[in-house]
Short mmCIF file of C-alpha atoms in Angstrom, two decimals:
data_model
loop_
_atom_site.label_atom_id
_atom_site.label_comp_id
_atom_site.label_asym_id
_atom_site.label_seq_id
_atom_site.Cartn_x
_atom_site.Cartn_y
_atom_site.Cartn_z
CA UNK A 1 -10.85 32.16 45.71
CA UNK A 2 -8.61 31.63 48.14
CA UNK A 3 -4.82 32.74 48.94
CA UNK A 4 -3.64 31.56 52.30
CA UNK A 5 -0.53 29.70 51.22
CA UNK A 6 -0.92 27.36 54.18
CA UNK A 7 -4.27 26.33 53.03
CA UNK A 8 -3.05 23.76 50.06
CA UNK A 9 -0.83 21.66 52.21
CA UNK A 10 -4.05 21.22 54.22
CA UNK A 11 -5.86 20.30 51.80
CA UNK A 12 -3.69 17.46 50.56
CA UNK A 13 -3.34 16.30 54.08
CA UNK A 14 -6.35 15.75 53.86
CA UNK A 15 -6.77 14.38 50.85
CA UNK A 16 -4.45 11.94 51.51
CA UNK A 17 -5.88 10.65 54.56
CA UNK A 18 -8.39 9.04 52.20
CA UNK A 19 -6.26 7.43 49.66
CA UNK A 20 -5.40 4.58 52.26
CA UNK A 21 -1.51 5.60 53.20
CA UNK A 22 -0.25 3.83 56.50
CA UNK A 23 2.42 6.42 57.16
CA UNK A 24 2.12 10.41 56.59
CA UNK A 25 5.44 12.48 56.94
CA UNK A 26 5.07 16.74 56.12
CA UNK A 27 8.35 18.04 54.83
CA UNK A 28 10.52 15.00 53.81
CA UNK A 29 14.42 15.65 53.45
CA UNK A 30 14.80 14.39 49.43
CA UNK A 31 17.89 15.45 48.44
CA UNK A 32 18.64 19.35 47.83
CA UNK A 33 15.03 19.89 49.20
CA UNK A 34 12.00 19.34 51.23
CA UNK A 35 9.20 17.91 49.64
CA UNK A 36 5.90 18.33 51.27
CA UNK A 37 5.04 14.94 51.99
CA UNK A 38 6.19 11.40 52.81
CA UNK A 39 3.57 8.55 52.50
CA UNK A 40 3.84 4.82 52.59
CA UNK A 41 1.53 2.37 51.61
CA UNK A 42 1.62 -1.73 50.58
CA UNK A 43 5.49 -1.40 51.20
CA UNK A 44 5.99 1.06 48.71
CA UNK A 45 7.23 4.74 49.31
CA UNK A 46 5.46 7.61 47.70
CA UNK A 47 6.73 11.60 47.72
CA UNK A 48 4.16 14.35 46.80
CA UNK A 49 4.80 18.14 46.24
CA UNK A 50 1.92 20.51 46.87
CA UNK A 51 1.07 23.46 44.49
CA UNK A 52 -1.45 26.06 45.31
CA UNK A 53 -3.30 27.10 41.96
CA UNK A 54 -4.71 30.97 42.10
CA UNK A 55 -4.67 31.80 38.43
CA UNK A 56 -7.74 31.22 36.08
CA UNK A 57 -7.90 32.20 32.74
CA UNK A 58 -11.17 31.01 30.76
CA UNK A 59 -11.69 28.49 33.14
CA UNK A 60 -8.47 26.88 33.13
CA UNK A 61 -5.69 27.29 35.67
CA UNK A 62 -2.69 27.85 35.43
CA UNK A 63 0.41 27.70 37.58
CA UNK A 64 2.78 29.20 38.77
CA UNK A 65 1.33 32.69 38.70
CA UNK A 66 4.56 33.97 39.22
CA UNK A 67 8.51 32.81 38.40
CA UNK A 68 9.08 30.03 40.28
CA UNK A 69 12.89 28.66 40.99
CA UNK A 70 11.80 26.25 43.87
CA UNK A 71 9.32 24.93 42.18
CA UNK A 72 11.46 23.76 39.20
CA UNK A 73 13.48 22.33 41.40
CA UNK A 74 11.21 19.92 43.25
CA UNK A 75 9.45 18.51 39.92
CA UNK A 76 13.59 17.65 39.38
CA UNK A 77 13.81 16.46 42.59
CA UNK A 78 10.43 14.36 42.22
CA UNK A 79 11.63 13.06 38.82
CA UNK A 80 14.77 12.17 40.13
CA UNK A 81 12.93 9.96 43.34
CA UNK A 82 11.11 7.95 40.52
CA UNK A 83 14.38 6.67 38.75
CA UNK A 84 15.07 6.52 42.82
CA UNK A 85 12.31 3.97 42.98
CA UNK A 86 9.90 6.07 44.29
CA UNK A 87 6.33 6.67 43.43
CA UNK A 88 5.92 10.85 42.96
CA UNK A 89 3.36 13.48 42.34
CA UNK A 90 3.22 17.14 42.21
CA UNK A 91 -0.41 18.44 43.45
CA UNK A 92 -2.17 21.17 42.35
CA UNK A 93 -5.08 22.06 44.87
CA UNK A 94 -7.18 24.43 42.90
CA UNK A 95 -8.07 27.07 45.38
CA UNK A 96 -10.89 28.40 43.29
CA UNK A 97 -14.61 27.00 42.45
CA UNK A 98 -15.73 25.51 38.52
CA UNK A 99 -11.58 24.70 37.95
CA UNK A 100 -11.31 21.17 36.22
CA UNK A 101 -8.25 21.66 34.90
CA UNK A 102 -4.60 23.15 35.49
CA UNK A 103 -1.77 23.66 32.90
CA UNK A 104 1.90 25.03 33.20
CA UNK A 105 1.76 28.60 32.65
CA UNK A 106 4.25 28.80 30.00
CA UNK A 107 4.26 32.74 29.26
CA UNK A 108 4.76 33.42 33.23
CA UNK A 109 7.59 30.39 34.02
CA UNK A 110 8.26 28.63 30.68
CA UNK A 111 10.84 26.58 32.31
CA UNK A 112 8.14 25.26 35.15
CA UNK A 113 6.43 24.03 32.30
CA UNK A 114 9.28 22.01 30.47
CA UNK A 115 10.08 20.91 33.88
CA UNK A 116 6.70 19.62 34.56
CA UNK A 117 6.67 17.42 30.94
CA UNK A 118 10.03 16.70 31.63
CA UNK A 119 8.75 14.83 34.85
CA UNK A 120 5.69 13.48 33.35
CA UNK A 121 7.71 11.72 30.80
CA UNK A 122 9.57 10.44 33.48
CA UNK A 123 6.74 8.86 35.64
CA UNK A 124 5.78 11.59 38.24
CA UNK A 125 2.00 11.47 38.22
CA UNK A 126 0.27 15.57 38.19
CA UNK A 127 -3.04 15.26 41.03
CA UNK A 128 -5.26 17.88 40.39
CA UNK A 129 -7.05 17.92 43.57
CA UNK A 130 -10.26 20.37 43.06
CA UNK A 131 -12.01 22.34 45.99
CA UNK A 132 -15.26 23.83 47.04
CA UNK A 133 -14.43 27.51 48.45
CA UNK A 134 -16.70 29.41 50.49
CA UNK A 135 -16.30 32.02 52.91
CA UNK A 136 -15.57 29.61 56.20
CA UNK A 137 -14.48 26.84 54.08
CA UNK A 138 -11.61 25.31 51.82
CA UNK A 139 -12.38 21.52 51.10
CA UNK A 140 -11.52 19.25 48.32
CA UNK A 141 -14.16 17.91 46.14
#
């Protein structure tokens, strides 16, 4: 497992690099906030928070693993930017091996995970983006 917080927005930077964007921008102004990342692609404007996931339980994680104010707040901020015309995702980069799944954890942050519906209902797309860990090495699989 790993928990370097600065590892996920890695990650997803490079993640994205293969999903064919034309323009990259880390922490975006939106609104009240900063979301992690800008991206353009075929004209169209994307935003994308990141979400490191640390917590398994049975094989399943779960996130946050702790309250989480600020992270309410983006998924608003990301549902908000799809009624804004905006394509928008919230990224979980599972920082553990054999994950293939993530949830809301509902007993930790109840109201992460009515936010989180909240904006799925409204369009914002949930990446799960999976890695291999090993002791030199985070990558996504």
């Amino acid at each position: 497992m790993n928990i370097d917080s600065q590892t996920p927005n890695k990650v997803a930077a490079e993640w994205l690099k293969s999903k064919g964007f034309t323009f990259v921008k880390p922490e975006y102004k939106y609104g009240d906030s900063r979301i992690d990342f800008y991206m353009e692609k075929d004209g169209e404007k994307y935003l994308m928070e990141v979400k490191g996931c640390t917590l398994e339980i049975d094989g399943i994680g779960y996130f946050p693993d702790a309250p989480t104010e600020r992270g309410v707040k983006h998924l608003k901020e990301l549902t908000k930017a799809v009624a804004d015309g905006y394509h928008a995702a919230a990224a979980f980069v599972i920082q553990m091996n054999g994950i293939k799944e993530v949830r809301p954890n509902m007993v930790t942050h109840p109201a992460f995970g009515v936010a989180m519906e909240e904006a799925k209902a409204a369009g914002v797309e949930i990446i799960m983006i999976c890695c291999e860990i090993t002791e030199d090495e985070v990558r996504c699989i």
